[in-house]
Amino acid sequence: LICSGTSMRWCLVPVFLSLALGAPDFAEEAKKASEKAWEHAKEVKKSSKDAAKIAEEVKAAGKGAKKALNKAKELDAKMTALFESTREATVQAATQAAMAYYEEVKKAGAQAAAEAASPAVQIAAKKAEETRVAEAASEAAKPYREAQLRDRKLAADYQLQAQAMNAQGNQLQVEGASLAPIADSYQKAGSVEEANQMIRKAHLLVDQGLKLKRQAKKIHQNAVELNSALPQYAIAEQAASLHAAAMAAEPTLPTNAPPY
């Protein structure tokens, strides 16, 4: 719709009619938009204040941290100075204590050496060493000495047993031989049965005598073997005694010059 000149009044009629019939109220909307803009401005202002407050707090915290750091540096410098001032004194005190202990040990060693050099102490030490060596040698030789005594006694017992069995065997043989004439008498008298009994008895006695003599010979051989081994015990006993005595004696350095 184009209006101009005298027809302008009539052109505005449809506009007014549309407003009257419920067209949008642009003024009201503009008002609401203005109110919202104002509220937003208030919020922005409040946020700005909060941000400024936070910035102040951060700034204050930074100042506190810097102050704490400076304080820590100051304390560290003090502790370093204290350590440097006491380190030399501590080292000096430790050195003096070590030297004092060394002198005490040295003095005690000199005193012990002087006491050991006295004749009475040397005599007592010599006697103690001799006693210790003798006891060690005797203890080392004891098993061999006991074994030697045991085998010597056992050999003697075997020998006595062999002699007794040999004598008993001889006696049985003599008894058996003595029955031969009796058996011959029975044979001549016609008593054949009695003669045979005497002969069997004589043979039995002679056989028993031979068995006893053979056993006696074996036992005698055992005695001989035991007696022949006795010197080995003596050798082992002496070697054990010498070794134990050498181990128990105080070590001494050789005084003769080496051959090369």
Coordinates of C-alpha atoms in Angstrom, one line a residue:
L1 CA 0.0 0.0 0.0
I2 CA 1.5 3.3 -1.1
C3 CA 0.1 6.5 0.4
S4 CA 1.0 10.1 -0.4
G5 CA -0.5 13.5 -0.3
T6 CA -4.1 13.8 0.9
S7 CA -4.5 10.0 1.0
M8 CA -2.0 9.6 3.9
R9 CA -4.8 9.8 6.5
W10 CA -6.6 6.9 4.8
C11 CA -3.5 4.9 4.5
L12 CA -3.0 5.0 8.3
V13 CA -6.4 3.6 9.0
P14 CA -5.4 -0.1 8.4
V15 CA -2.4 0.3 10.7
F16 CA -4.5 1.6 13.6
L17 CA -7.0 -1.2 13.0
S18 CA -4.4 -3.8 13.2
L19 CA -3.1 -2.4 16.5
A20 CA -6.6 -2.4 17.8
L21 CA -7.1 -6.0 16.8
G22 CA -4.1 -7.4 18.8
A23 CA -0.9 -6.7 17.0
P24 CA 2.3 -7.0 19.0
D25 CA 3.1 -4.4 21.7
F26 CA 6.6 -3.3 20.7
A27 CA 6.9 -0.8 23.5
E28 CA 6.3 -3.5 26.2
E29 CA 8.9 -5.8 24.7
A30 CA 11.4 -3.0 24.6
K31 CA 10.7 -2.3 28.2
K32 CA 11.3 -5.9 29.2
A33 CA 14.5 -6.0 27.1
S34 CA 15.7 -2.9 28.9
E35 CA 15.0 -4.5 32.4
K36 CA 16.9 -7.6 31.4
A37 CA 19.8 -5.6 30.2
W38 CA 19.8 -3.7 33.6
E39 CA 19.8 -6.9 35.6
H40 CA 22.6 -8.3 33.5
A41 CA 24.6 -5.1 34.1
K42 CA 24.1 -5.6 37.8
E43 CA 25.4 -9.2 37.6
V44 CA 28.4 -8.1 35.6
K45 CA 29.1 -5.4 38.2
K46 CA 28.8 -7.9 41.0
S47 CA 31.1 -10.4 39.2
S48 CA 33.6 -7.6 38.7
K49 CA 33.6 -6.9 42.4
D50 CA 34.1 -10.7 43.2
A51 CA 36.9 -10.9 40.7
A52 CA 38.6 -7.9 42.2
K53 CA 38.2 -9.5 45.7
I54 CA 39.7 -12.7 44.5
A55 CA 42.5 -10.9 42.9
E56 CA 43.2 -9.1 46.2
E57 CA 43.2 -12.4 48.1
V58 CA 45.6 -13.9 45.5
K59 CA 47.8 -10.9 45.8
A60 CA 47.8 -11.2 49.6
A61 CA 48.5 -14.9 49.4
G62 CA 51.4 -14.2 47.1
K63 CA 52.8 -11.7 49.6
G64 CA 52.5 -14.3 52.4
A65 CA 54.2 -17.0 50.3
K66 CA 57.0 -14.7 49.5
K67 CA 57.4 -13.7 53.1
A68 CA 57.5 -17.4 54.1
L69 CA 60.1 -18.1 51.5
N70 CA 62.2 -15.3 52.7
K71 CA 61.9 -16.6 56.3
A72 CA 62.9 -20.1 55.2
K73 CA 65.9 -18.7 53.4
E74 CA 66.9 -16.7 56.5
L75 CA 66.6 -19.8 58.7
D76 CA 68.6 -21.9 56.3
A77 CA 71.3 -19.3 56.3
K78 CA 71.4 -19.4 60.1
M79 CA 71.5 -23.2 60.3
T80 CA 74.3 -23.3 57.7
A81 CA 76.3 -20.8 59.7
L82 CA 75.7 -22.7 62.9
F83 CA 76.8 -26.0 61.2
E84 CA 80.0 -24.4 59.8
S85 CA 80.8 -22.9 63.2
T86 CA 80.3 -26.2 65.1
R87 CA 81.8 -28.6 62.5
E88 CA 85.3 -27.7 63.2
A89 CA 84.9 -27.9 66.9
T90 CA 83.2 -31.3 66.6
V91 CA 86.0 -32.7 64.4
Q92 CA 88.6 -31.4 66.8
A93 CA 86.8 -32.9 69.8
A94 CA 86.5 -36.3 68.0
T95 CA 90.2 -36.2 67.1
Q96 CA 91.2 -35.4 70.7
A97 CA 89.0 -38.3 72.0
A98 CA 90.5 -40.7 69.6
M99 CA 94.0 -39.7 70.5
A100 CA 93.2 -40.0 74.2
Y101 CA 91.9 -43.5 73.7
Y102 CA 95.0 -44.4 71.7
E103 CA 97.2 -43.2 74.5
E104 CA 95.2 -45.3 77.0
V105 CA 95.5 -48.4 74.8
K106 CA 99.2 -47.8 74.3
K107 CA 99.7 -47.3 78.0
A108 CA 97.8 -50.5 78.9
G109 CA 99.8 -52.4 76.3
A110 CA 103.1 -51.2 77.7
Q111 CA 102.0 -52.1 81.2
A112 CA 100.9 -55.6 80.1
A113 CA 104.3 -56.1 78.3
A114 CA 106.2 -55.0 81.4
E115 CA 104.2 -57.4 83.6
A116 CA 104.7 -60.2 81.1
A117 CA 108.5 -59.5 81.1
S118 CA 108.7 -60.1 84.9
P119 CA 110.4 -63.4 86.0
A120 CA 107.5 -64.5 88.1
V121 CA 105.0 -64.0 85.3
Q122 CA 107.3 -65.8 82.9
I123 CA 107.7 -68.8 85.2
A124 CA 104.0 -69.0 85.8
A125 CA 103.3 -68.8 82.1
K126 CA 105.9 -71.5 81.4
K127 CA 104.3 -73.8 84.0
A128 CA 100.9 -73.2 82.6
E129 CA 102.1 -73.9 79.1
E130 CA 103.7 -77.2 80.2
T131 CA 100.6 -78.2 82.0
R132 CA 98.4 -77.4 79.0
V133 CA 100.7 -79.3 76.7
A134 CA 100.9 -82.3 78.9
E135 CA 97.1 -82.4 79.3
A136 CA 96.6 -82.1 75.5
A137 CA 99.1 -84.8 74.8
S138 CA 97.6 -87.2 77.3
E139 CA 94.1 -86.5 76.1
A140 CA 95.1 -87.1 72.4
A141 CA 96.9 -90.4 73.3
K142 CA 94.1 -91.7 75.5
P143 CA 92.0 -93.5 72.8
Y144 CA 95.1 -95.3 71.5
R145 CA 96.4 -96.2 74.9
E146 CA 93.0 -97.6 75.9
A147 CA 92.7 -99.6 72.7
Q148 CA 96.2 -101.0 73.3
L149 CA 95.4 -102.1 76.8
R150 CA 92.1 -103.6 75.7
D151 CA 93.7 -105.6 72.9
R152 CA 96.6 -106.7 75.1
K153 CA 94.2 -108.1 77.7
L154 CA 92.1 -109.7 75.0
A155 CA 95.2 -111.4 73.5
A156 CA 96.1 -112.7 76.9
D157 CA 92.6 -114.0 77.4
Y158 CA 92.7 -115.7 74.0
Q159 CA 96.1 -117.2 74.8
L160 CA 94.9 -118.6 78.2
Q161 CA 91.7 -120.0 76.5
A162 CA 93.8 -121.6 73.8
Q163 CA 96.1 -123.2 76.3
A164 CA 93.2 -124.6 78.3
M165 CA 91.5 -126.0 75.2
N166 CA 94.7 -127.5 74.0
A167 CA 95.3 -129.2 77.4
Q168 CA 91.7 -130.5 77.4
G169 CA 92.2 -131.8 73.9
N170 CA 95.3 -133.6 74.9
Q171 CA 93.5 -135.1 77.9
L172 CA 90.7 -136.4 75.7
Q173 CA 93.2 -138.0 73.3
V174 CA 95.0 -139.6 76.2
E175 CA 91.7 -141.0 77.6
G176 CA 90.8 -142.2 74.2
A177 CA 94.1 -143.9 73.7
S178 CA 93.8 -145.5 77.1
L179 CA 90.6 -147.3 76.0
A180 CA 92.4 -149.2 73.3
P181 CA 93.9 -151.9 75.6
I182 CA 90.6 -152.4 77.3
A183 CA 88.9 -152.9 74.0
D184 CA 91.6 -155.4 73.0
S185 CA 91.0 -157.3 76.3
Y186 CA 87.3 -157.5 75.5
Q187 CA 88.1 -158.7 72.0
K188 CA 90.3 -161.4 73.4
A189 CA 87.7 -162.4 76.0
G190 CA 85.1 -162.8 73.2
S191 CA 83.1 -159.9 74.3
V192 CA 82.8 -158.4 70.9
E193 CA 80.0 -155.9 71.7
E194 CA 81.9 -154.5 74.7
A195 CA 85.1 -154.3 72.6
N196 CA 83.3 -152.3 69.9
Q197 CA 81.8 -149.9 72.4
M198 CA 85.2 -149.3 73.9
I199 CA 86.6 -148.6 70.4
R200 CA 83.8 -146.2 69.5
K201 CA 84.2 -144.4 72.8
A202 CA 88.0 -144.2 72.3
H203 CA 87.5 -142.7 68.8
L204 CA 85.0 -140.2 70.1
L205 CA 87.3 -139.0 72.8
V206 CA 90.2 -138.7 70.4
D207 CA 88.1 -136.8 67.8
Q208 CA 86.8 -134.4 70.5
G209 CA 90.4 -133.8 71.6
L210 CA 91.5 -133.0 68.1
K211 CA 88.6 -130.6 67.6
L212 CA 89.5 -128.8 70.9
K213 CA 93.1 -128.6 69.8
R214 CA 92.1 -127.1 66.4
Q215 CA 89.9 -124.5 68.1
A216 CA 92.7 -123.7 70.5
K217 CA 95.1 -123.2 67.6
K218 CA 92.7 -120.7 66.0
I219 CA 92.3 -118.8 69.2
H220 CA 96.0 -118.8 69.7
Q221 CA 96.4 -117.3 66.2
N222 CA 94.0 -114.5 67.1
A223 CA 96.1 -113.8 70.2
V224 CA 99.2 -113.6 68.1
E225 CA 97.6 -111.2 65.6
L226 CA 96.4 -108.9 68.4
N227 CA 99.9 -108.9 70.0
S228 CA 101.5 -108.1 66.6
A229 CA 99.2 -105.1 66.2
L230 CA 100.1 -103.6 69.6
P231 CA 103.2 -101.7 68.4
Q232 CA 101.0 -99.8 65.9
Y233 CA 98.9 -98.5 68.7
A234 CA 102.1 -97.2 70.4
I235 CA 103.2 -95.5 67.2
A236 CA 99.7 -93.9 66.7
E237 CA 99.7 -92.9 70.4
Q238 CA 103.0 -91.1 70.1
A239 CA 102.1 -89.3 66.9
A240 CA 98.8 -88.1 68.5
S241 CA 100.6 -86.9 71.6
L242 CA 103.2 -85.0 69.6
H243 CA 100.6 -83.3 67.4
A244 CA 98.5 -82.3 70.3
A245 CA 101.5 -81.0 72.2
A246 CA 102.6 -78.9 69.2
M247 CA 99.1 -77.4 68.8
A248 CA 98.8 -76.6 72.5
A249 CA 102.2 -75.0 72.8
E250 CA 102.8 -71.2 72.3
P251 CA 103.9 -70.5 68.7
T252 CA 107.5 -69.5 68.4
L253 CA 109.4 -68.0 65.5
P254 CA 112.4 -69.8 64.1
T255 CA 115.8 -68.3 65.1
N256 CA 118.0 -70.1 62.7
A257 CA 118.8 -68.6 59.3
P258 CA 117.1 -70.1 56.2
P259 CA 119.2 -72.5 54.1
Y260 CA 118.8 -70.4 51.0

